[in-house]
């Protein structure tokens, strides 16, 4: 019972702290992938053709959506979150430099303008890992402590962990919206078009070759005609 409670607690904590858009949308797409085709086939007022088209479109739409939300969104946010965080700190460092709040030769400026993207990512993601699985080196830990010390000096700066998680969620929201409005409908329509072309080719009646339906009649020469006629007359007399 204790292990079950711990497992449930981890699941709830993970879903609560990492509530990215693709988690909800992927779950919704999976639900629709199962139940919408079932509802379509249960509709007694629709014709067979209407059911087949609706079933194909629903299945393709939700299948593409499920793959897009889980795959594309995950790749995009994992590859863009850290670079965006790095740019944020570099821009803030330049702003503080212009306001004469930082010296160009100071360690604080060097840390902010040369952000360790891997350290920021690992620092943020360690929240969801167990103690033995944490991806965190000693140098990264020291670097993050220095960065958090700089953030404490300048309230204008966001905490590295909060910045990374907020950026990741924002990218997730934007990616899901763009997929739903552009890529998913486009791919679905293309797949339906291809399937309809293949189906029309399969249902197309076979056409006989024109040349094979035509018989070539060779004209008789006069000699051949006379010979045939003569043979006919002989056959009559020979009866």
PDB file of C-alpha atoms in Angstrom:
ATOM      1  CA  UNK A   1       0.000   0.000   0.000  1.00  0.00           C
ATOM      2  CA  UNK A   2       2.858   2.354   0.812  1.00  0.00           C
ATOM      3  CA  UNK A   3       4.447   1.785  -2.617  1.00  0.00           C
ATOM      4  CA  UNK A   4       1.108   2.460  -4.308  1.00  0.00           C
ATOM      5  CA  UNK A   5       0.679   5.725  -2.421  1.00  0.00           C
ATOM      6  CA  UNK A   6       4.207   6.796  -3.353  1.00  0.00           C
ATOM      7  CA  UNK A   7       3.586   5.965  -7.019  1.00  0.00           C
ATOM      8  CA  UNK A   8       0.323   7.954  -7.067  1.00  0.00           C
ATOM      9  CA  UNK A   9       2.042  10.855  -5.306  1.00  0.00           C
ATOM     10  CA  UNK A  10       4.827  10.905  -7.929  1.00  0.00           C
ATOM     11  CA  UNK A  11       2.306  10.835 -10.791  1.00  0.00           C
ATOM     12  CA  UNK A  12       0.254  13.686  -9.319  1.00  0.00           C
ATOM     13  CA  UNK A  13       3.405  15.716  -8.602  1.00  0.00           C
ATOM     14  CA  UNK A  14       4.729  15.154 -12.106  1.00  0.00           C
ATOM     15  CA  UNK A  15       1.456  16.100 -13.787  1.00  0.00           C
ATOM     16  CA  UNK A  16       1.092  19.137 -11.532  1.00  0.00           C
ATOM     17  CA  UNK A  17       4.587  20.509 -12.067  1.00  0.00           C
ATOM     18  CA  UNK A  18       4.965  19.554 -15.726  1.00  0.00           C
ATOM     19  CA  UNK A  19       1.508  20.401 -17.051  1.00  0.00           C
ATOM     20  CA  UNK A  20       2.672  21.115 -20.591  1.00  0.00           C
ATOM     21  CA  UNK A  21       0.021  21.541 -23.263  1.00  0.00           C
ATOM     22  CA  UNK A  22       0.937  18.424 -25.212  1.00  0.00           C
ATOM     23  CA  UNK A  23       0.096  16.198 -22.242  1.00  0.00           C
ATOM     24  CA  UNK A  24      -3.529  17.357 -22.208  1.00  0.00           C
ATOM     25  CA  UNK A  25      -3.904  17.571 -25.996  1.00  0.00           C
ATOM     26  CA  UNK A  26      -2.306  14.170 -26.578  1.00  0.00           C
ATOM     27  CA  UNK A  27      -4.646  12.598 -24.025  1.00  0.00           C
ATOM     28  CA  UNK A  28      -7.605  14.284 -25.711  1.00  0.00           C
ATOM     29  CA  UNK A  29      -6.432  13.114 -29.162  1.00  0.00           C
ATOM     30  CA  UNK A  30      -6.094   9.532 -27.879  1.00  0.00           C
ATOM     31  CA  UNK A  31      -9.615   9.669 -26.418  1.00  0.00           C
ATOM     32  CA  UNK A  32     -11.066  11.022 -29.668  1.00  0.00           C
ATOM     33  CA  UNK A  33      -9.101   8.503 -31.714  1.00  0.00           C
ATOM     34  CA  UNK A  34     -11.015   5.714 -29.966  1.00  0.00           C
ATOM     35  CA  UNK A  35     -14.492   7.100 -29.295  1.00  0.00           C
ATOM     36  CA  UNK A  36     -15.236   9.431 -32.233  1.00  0.00           C
ATOM     37  CA  UNK A  37     -14.895   6.669 -34.887  1.00  0.00           C
ATOM     38  CA  UNK A  38     -17.052   4.460 -32.650  1.00  0.00           C
ATOM     39  CA  UNK A  39     -19.729   7.184 -32.459  1.00  0.00           C
ATOM     40  CA  UNK A  40     -19.506   7.699 -36.225  1.00  0.00           C
ATOM     41  CA  UNK A  41     -20.120   4.025 -36.956  1.00  0.00           C
ATOM     42  CA  UNK A  42     -23.075   4.019 -34.540  1.00  0.00           C
ATOM     43  CA  UNK A  43     -24.856   6.797 -36.450  1.00  0.00           C
ATOM     44  CA  UNK A  44     -27.835   5.099 -38.131  1.00  0.00           C
ATOM     45  CA  UNK A  45     -28.830   8.167 -40.169  1.00  0.00           C
ATOM     46  CA  UNK A  46     -25.603   8.310 -42.182  1.00  0.00           C
ATOM     47  CA  UNK A  47     -25.006   6.389 -45.371  1.00  0.00           C
ATOM     48  CA  UNK A  48     -22.182   3.897 -45.716  1.00  0.00           C
ATOM     49  CA  UNK A  49     -20.157   6.347 -47.829  1.00  0.00           C
ATOM     50  CA  UNK A  50     -20.623   9.120 -45.273  1.00  0.00           C
ATOM     51  CA  UNK A  51     -19.549   6.804 -42.454  1.00  0.00           C
ATOM     52  CA  UNK A  52     -16.462   5.645 -44.336  1.00  0.00           C
ATOM     53  CA  UNK A  53     -15.379   9.221 -45.094  1.00  0.00           C
ATOM     54  CA  UNK A  54     -16.030  10.446 -41.535  1.00  0.00           C
ATOM     55  CA  UNK A  55     -14.277   7.410 -40.081  1.00  0.00           C
ATOM     56  CA  UNK A  56     -11.217   7.930 -42.294  1.00  0.00           C
ATOM     57  CA  UNK A  57     -11.026  11.631 -41.554  1.00  0.00           C
ATOM     58  CA  UNK A  58     -11.484  11.247 -37.781  1.00  0.00           C
ATOM     59  CA  UNK A  59      -8.944   8.443 -37.541  1.00  0.00           C
ATOM     60  CA  UNK A  60      -6.320  10.281 -39.604  1.00  0.00           C
ATOM     61  CA  UNK A  61      -6.864  13.631 -37.873  1.00  0.00           C
ATOM     62  CA  UNK A  62      -6.538  12.289 -34.342  1.00  0.00           C
ATOM     63  CA  UNK A  63      -3.717   9.916 -35.274  1.00  0.00           C
ATOM     64  CA  UNK A  64      -1.666  12.728 -36.809  1.00  0.00           C
ATOM     65  CA  UNK A  65      -2.516  14.987 -33.853  1.00  0.00           C
ATOM     66  CA  UNK A  66      -1.408  12.371 -31.327  1.00  0.00           C
ATOM     67  CA  UNK A  67       1.928  11.827 -33.070  1.00  0.00           C
ATOM     68  CA  UNK A  68       2.453  15.561 -33.570  1.00  0.00           C
ATOM     69  CA  UNK A  69       1.740  16.545 -29.978  1.00  0.00           C
ATOM     70  CA  UNK A  70       3.891  13.814 -28.479  1.00  0.00           C
ATOM     71  CA  UNK A  71       6.731  13.887 -31.008  1.00  0.00           C
ATOM     72  CA  UNK A  72       7.071  17.318 -32.617  1.00  0.00           C
ATOM     73  CA  UNK A  73       6.174  19.401 -29.557  1.00  0.00           C
ATOM     74  CA  UNK A  74       8.550  17.431 -27.352  1.00  0.00           C
ATOM     75  CA  UNK A  75      11.441  17.835 -29.809  1.00  0.00           C
ATOM     76  CA  UNK A  76      10.791  21.554 -30.294  1.00  0.00           C
ATOM     77  CA  UNK A  77      10.600  22.453 -26.607  1.00  0.00           C
ATOM     78  CA  UNK A  78      13.587  20.296 -25.634  1.00  0.00           C
ATOM     79  CA  UNK A  79      15.773  21.937 -28.281  1.00  0.00           C
ATOM     80  CA  UNK A  80      14.604  25.544 -27.972  1.00  0.00           C
ATOM     81  CA  UNK A  81      14.027  26.074 -24.239  1.00  0.00           C
ATOM     82  CA  UNK A  82      17.690  26.269 -23.167  1.00  0.00           C
ATOM     83  CA  UNK A  83      18.812  28.541 -26.087  1.00  0.00           C
ATOM     84  CA  UNK A  84      15.918  30.943 -25.347  1.00  0.00           C
ATOM     85  CA  UNK A  85      16.926  31.033 -21.674  1.00  0.00           C
ATOM     86  CA  UNK A  86      20.516  31.754 -22.674  1.00  0.00           C
ATOM     87  CA  UNK A  87      19.384  34.628 -24.893  1.00  0.00           C
ATOM     88  CA  UNK A  88      17.256  35.990 -22.059  1.00  0.00           C
ATOM     89  CA  UNK A  89      20.257  36.187 -19.694  1.00  0.00           C
ATOM     90  CA  UNK A  90      22.529  37.626 -22.396  1.00  0.00           C
ATOM     91  CA  UNK A  91      19.996  40.360 -23.168  1.00  0.00           C
ATOM     92  CA  UNK A  92      19.600  41.147 -19.472  1.00  0.00           C
ATOM     93  CA  UNK A  93      23.382  41.260 -19.041  1.00  0.00           C
ATOM     94  CA  UNK A  94      23.649  43.743 -21.909  1.00  0.00           C
ATOM     95  CA  UNK A  95      20.820  45.823 -20.389  1.00  0.00           C
ATOM     96  CA  UNK A  96      22.472  45.902 -16.963  1.00  0.00           C
ATOM     97  CA  UNK A  97      25.757  46.844 -18.631  1.00  0.00           C
ATOM     98  CA  UNK A  98      24.112  49.805 -20.401  1.00  0.00           C
ATOM     99  CA  UNK A  99      22.603  50.924 -17.092  1.00  0.00           C
ATOM    100  CA  UNK A 100      26.078  50.749 -15.488  1.00  0.00           C
ATOM    101  CA  UNK A 101      24.857  48.164 -12.997  1.00  0.00           C
ATOM    102  CA  UNK A 102      27.401  45.647 -14.234  1.00  0.00           C
ATOM    103  CA  UNK A 103      31.033  45.967 -15.223  1.00  0.00           C
ATOM    104  CA  UNK A 104      32.095  44.304 -18.461  1.00  0.00           C
ATOM    105  CA  UNK A 105      35.079  42.698 -16.730  1.00  0.00           C
ATOM    106  CA  UNK A 106      33.140  41.451 -13.713  1.00  0.00           C
ATOM    107  CA  UNK A 107      32.493  37.752 -13.085  1.00  0.00           C
ATOM    108  CA  UNK A 108      28.744  38.400 -12.920  1.00  0.00           C
ATOM    109  CA  UNK A 109      28.712  39.782 -16.458  1.00  0.00           C
ATOM    110  CA  UNK A 110      30.813  36.900 -17.769  1.00  0.00           C
ATOM    111  CA  UNK A 111      28.462  34.345 -16.216  1.00  0.00           C
ATOM    112  CA  UNK A 112      25.350  36.037 -17.587  1.00  0.00           C
ATOM    113  CA  UNK A 113      26.760  36.588 -21.066  1.00  0.00           C
ATOM    114  CA  UNK A 114      28.154  33.046 -21.347  1.00  0.00           C
ATOM    115  CA  UNK A 115      25.289  30.954 -20.067  1.00  0.00           C
ATOM    116  CA  UNK A 116      25.777  27.229 -19.572  1.00  0.00           C
ATOM    117  CA  UNK A 117      22.599  25.998 -21.298  1.00  0.00           C
ATOM    118  CA  UNK A 118      23.106  22.374 -20.238  1.00  0.00           C
ATOM    119  CA  UNK A 119      23.471  23.355 -16.591  1.00  0.00           C
ATOM    120  CA  UNK A 120      20.248  25.358 -16.651  1.00  0.00           C
ATOM    121  CA  UNK A 121      18.345  22.502 -18.289  1.00  0.00           C
ATOM    122  CA  UNK A 122      19.671  19.870 -15.899  1.00  0.00           C
ATOM    123  CA  UNK A 123      19.034  22.116 -12.909  1.00  0.00           C
ATOM    124  CA  UNK A 124      15.386  22.533 -13.910  1.00  0.00           C
ATOM    125  CA  UNK A 125      14.763  18.902 -14.849  1.00  0.00           C
ATOM    126  CA  UNK A 126      16.388  17.493 -11.711  1.00  0.00           C
ATOM    127  CA  UNK A 127      13.192  18.368  -9.882  1.00  0.00           C
ATOM    128  CA  UNK A 128      11.498  15.406 -11.594  1.00  0.00           C
ATOM    129  CA  UNK A 129      14.319  12.890 -11.137  1.00  0.00           C
ATOM    130  CA  UNK A 130      15.067  10.651  -8.228  1.00  0.00           C
ATOM    131  CA  UNK A 131      18.247  11.269  -6.286  1.00  0.00           C
ATOM    132  CA  UNK A 132      20.230   8.496  -7.979  1.00  0.00           C
ATOM    133  CA  UNK A 133      19.203   9.564 -11.477  1.00  0.00           C
ATOM    134  CA  UNK A 134      20.030  13.270 -11.262  1.00  0.00           C
ATOM    135  CA  UNK A 135      22.055  14.566 -14.219  1.00  0.00           C
ATOM    136  CA  UNK A 136      24.164  17.121 -12.427  1.00  0.00           C
ATOM    137  CA  UNK A 137      27.924  17.526 -12.302  1.00  0.00           C
ATOM    138  CA  UNK A 138      29.844  19.330  -9.574  1.00  0.00           C
ATOM    139  CA  UNK A 139      30.820  22.156 -11.934  1.00  0.00           C
ATOM    140  CA  UNK A 140      27.202  22.629 -13.018  1.00  0.00           C
ATOM    141  CA  UNK A 141      26.059  22.747  -9.422  1.00  0.00           C
ATOM    142  CA  UNK A 142      28.640  25.423  -8.598  1.00  0.00           C
ATOM    143  CA  UNK A 143      27.718  27.363 -11.721  1.00  0.00           C
ATOM    144  CA  UNK A 144      23.999  27.366 -10.840  1.00  0.00           C
ATOM    145  CA  UNK A 145      24.752  28.567  -7.295  1.00  0.00           C
ATOM    146  CA  UNK A 146      26.704  31.506  -8.738  1.00  0.00           C
ATOM    147  CA  UNK A 147      23.884  32.256 -11.182  1.00  0.00           C
ATOM    148  CA  UNK A 148      21.303  32.176  -8.400  1.00  0.00           C
ATOM    149  CA  UNK A 149      23.521  34.550  -6.408  1.00  0.00           C
ATOM    150  CA  UNK A 150      23.484  37.012  -9.332  1.00  0.00           C
ATOM    151  CA  UNK A 151      19.699  36.681  -9.617  1.00  0.00           C
ATOM    152  CA  UNK A 152      19.404  37.550  -5.908  1.00  0.00           C
ATOM    153  CA  UNK A 153      21.383  40.774  -6.544  1.00  0.00           C
ATOM    154  CA  UNK A 154      19.168  41.860  -9.454  1.00  0.00           C
ATOM    155  CA  UNK A 155      15.418  41.275  -8.918  1.00  0.00           C
ATOM    156  CA  UNK A 156      14.864  41.950 -12.614  1.00  0.00           C
ATOM    157  CA  UNK A 157      16.325  38.516 -13.370  1.00  0.00           C
ATOM    158  CA  UNK A 158      14.299  35.310 -13.198  1.00  0.00           C
ATOM    159  CA  UNK A 159      15.439  32.256 -11.283  1.00  0.00           C
ATOM    160  CA  UNK A 160      17.067  29.797 -13.760  1.00  0.00           C
ATOM    161  CA  UNK A 161      14.792  26.872 -12.863  1.00  0.00           C
ATOM    162  CA  UNK A 162      11.609  28.955 -13.093  1.00  0.00           C
ATOM    163  CA  UNK A 163      12.801  30.567 -16.308  1.00  0.00           C
ATOM    164  CA  UNK A 164      13.482  27.231 -17.977  1.00  0.00           C
ATOM    165  CA  UNK A 165      10.181  25.623 -16.930  1.00  0.00           C
ATOM    166  CA  UNK A 166       8.149  28.695 -17.913  1.00  0.00           C
ATOM    167  CA  UNK A 167       9.908  28.873 -21.275  1.00  0.00           C
ATOM    168  CA  UNK A 168       9.315  25.169 -21.879  1.00  0.00           C
ATOM    169  CA  UNK A 169       5.609  25.510 -21.137  1.00  0.00           C
ATOM    170  CA  UNK A 170       5.275  28.584 -23.345  1.00  0.00           C
ATOM    171  CA  UNK A 171       6.931  26.774 -26.264  1.00  0.00           C
ATOM    172  CA  UNK A 172       4.618  23.834 -25.618  1.00  0.00           C
ATOM    173  CA  UNK A 173       1.529  26.078 -25.821  1.00  0.00           C
ATOM    174  CA  UNK A 174       2.705  27.790 -29.003  1.00  0.00           C
ATOM    175  CA  UNK A 175       3.721  24.522 -30.660  1.00  0.00           C
ATOM    176  CA  UNK A 176       0.370  22.855 -29.919  1.00  0.00           C
ATOM    177  CA  UNK A 177      -1.560  25.842 -31.303  1.00  0.00           C
ATOM    178  CA  UNK A 178       0.517  25.959 -34.494  1.00  0.00           C
ATOM    179  CA  UNK A 179       0.166  22.202 -35.015  1.00  0.00           C
ATOM    180  CA  UNK A 180      -3.605  22.343 -34.527  1.00  0.00           C
ATOM    181  CA  UNK A 181      -4.037  25.289 -36.913  1.00  0.00           C
ATOM    182  CA  UNK A 182      -1.575  24.409 -39.671  1.00  0.00           C
ATOM    183  CA  UNK A 183       0.338  21.152 -39.836  1.00  0.00           C
ATOM    184  CA  UNK A 184      -2.286  18.670 -38.620  1.00  0.00           C
ATOM    185  CA  UNK A 185      -5.080  19.810 -41.016  1.00  0.00           C
ATOM    186  CA  UNK A 186      -2.591  20.012 -43.900  1.00  0.00           C
ATOM    187  CA  UNK A 187      -1.211  16.489 -43.397  1.00  0.00           C
ATOM    188  CA  UNK A 188      -4.703  15.065 -42.835  1.00  0.00           C
ATOM    189  CA  UNK A 189      -6.041  16.591 -46.058  1.00  0.00           C
ATOM    190  CA  UNK A 190      -3.052  15.320 -48.015  1.00  0.00           C
ATOM    191  CA  UNK A 191      -3.486  11.791 -46.672  1.00  0.00           C
ATOM    192  CA  UNK A 192      -7.214  11.804 -47.450  1.00  0.00           C
ATOM    193  CA  UNK A 193      -6.475  13.012 -50.987  1.00  0.00           C
ATOM    194  CA  UNK A 194      -3.922  10.236 -51.538  1.00  0.00           C
ATOM    195  CA  UNK A 195      -6.261   7.569 -50.143  1.00  0.00           C
ATOM    196  CA  UNK A 196      -9.159   8.794 -52.292  1.00  0.00           C
ATOM    197  CA  UNK A 197      -6.956   8.651 -55.404  1.00  0.00           C
ATOM    198  CA  UNK A 198      -5.868   5.101 -54.586  1.00  0.00           C
ATOM    199  CA  UNK A 199      -9.454   4.045 -53.904  1.00  0.00           C
ATOM    200  CA  UNK A 200     -10.724   5.561 -57.152  1.00  0.00           C
ATOM    201  CA  UNK A 201      -8.021   3.705 -59.069  1.00  0.00           C
ATOM    202  CA  UNK A 202      -8.986   0.427 -57.393  1.00  0.00           C
ATOM    203  CA  UNK A 203     -12.687   0.910 -58.188  1.00  0.00           C
ATOM    204  CA  UNK A 204     -12.104   1.993 -61.791  1.00  0.00           C
ATOM    205  CA  UNK A 205     -13.462  -0.641 -64.241  1.00  0.00           C
ATOM    206  CA  UNK A 206     -10.914  -2.346 -66.421  1.00  0.00           C
ATOM    207  CA  UNK A 207     -10.802  -0.963 -69.999  1.00  0.00           C
ATOM    208  CA  UNK A 208      -9.982  -3.341 -72.799  1.00  0.00           C
ATOM    209  CA  UNK A 209      -7.206  -2.388 -75.105  1.00  0.00           C
ATOM    210  CA  UNK A 210      -8.653  -0.730 -78.168  1.00  0.00           C
ATOM    211  CA  UNK A 211      -6.289  -2.544 -80.471  1.00  0.00           C
ATOM    212  CA  UNK A 212      -7.310  -5.902 -79.029  1.00  0.00           C
ATOM    213  CA  UNK A 213     -11.022  -5.275 -79.762  1.00  0.00           C
ATOM    214  CA  UNK A 214     -10.447  -4.442 -83.396  1.00  0.00           C
ATOM    215  CA  UNK A 215     -10.143  -7.192 -85.997  1.00  0.00           C
ATOM    216  CA  UNK A 216      -8.121  -6.567 -89.046  1.00  0.00           C
ATOM    217  CA  UNK A 217      -9.893  -7.727 -92.207  1.00  0.00           C
ATOM    218  CA  UNK A 218      -7.557  -8.466 -95.053  1.00  0.00           C
ATOM    219  CA  UNK A 219      -9.201  -7.913 -98.473  1.00  0.00           C
ATOM    220  CA  UNK A 220      -9.352 -10.836-100.861  1.00  0.00           C
ATOM    221  CA  UNK A 221      -7.754 -10.535-104.238  1.00  0.00           C
ATOM    222  CA  UNK A 222      -9.831 -11.348-107.318  1.00  0.00           C
ATOM    223  CA  UNK A 223      -7.956 -14.614-107.825  1.00  0.00           C
ATOM    224  CA  UNK A 224      -8.633 -15.680-104.232  1.00  0.00           C
ATOM    225  CA  UNK A 225     -12.304 -14.758-104.624  1.00  0.00           C
ATOM    226  CA  UNK A 226     -12.603 -16.761-107.800  1.00  0.00           C
ATOM    227  CA  UNK A 227     -10.876 -19.725-106.186  1.00  0.00           C
ATOM    228  CA  UNK A 228     -13.232 -19.635-103.209  1.00  0.00           C
ATOM    229  CA  UNK A 229     -16.224 -19.343-105.471  1.00  0.00           C
ATOM    230  CA  UNK A 230     -15.002 -22.178-107.648  1.00  0.00           C
ATOM    231  CA  UNK A 231     -14.482 -24.380-104.606  1.00  0.00           C
ATOM    232  CA  UNK A 232     -17.979 -23.574-103.458  1.00  0.00           C
ATOM    233  CA  UNK A 233     -19.451 -24.547-106.787  1.00  0.00           C
ATOM    234  CA  UNK A 234     -17.458 -27.785-106.803  1.00  0.00           C
ATOM    235  CA  UNK A 235     -18.693 -28.579-103.300  1.00  0.00           C
ATOM    236  CA  UNK A 236     -22.268 -28.118-104.452  1.00  0.00           C
ATOM    237  CA  UNK A 237     -21.802 -30.421-107.463  1.00  0.00           C
ATOM    238  CA  UNK A 238     -19.993 -32.964-105.395  1.00  0.00           C
ATOM    239  CA  UNK A 239     -22.852 -33.441-102.960  1.00  0.00           C
TER     240      UNK A 239
END
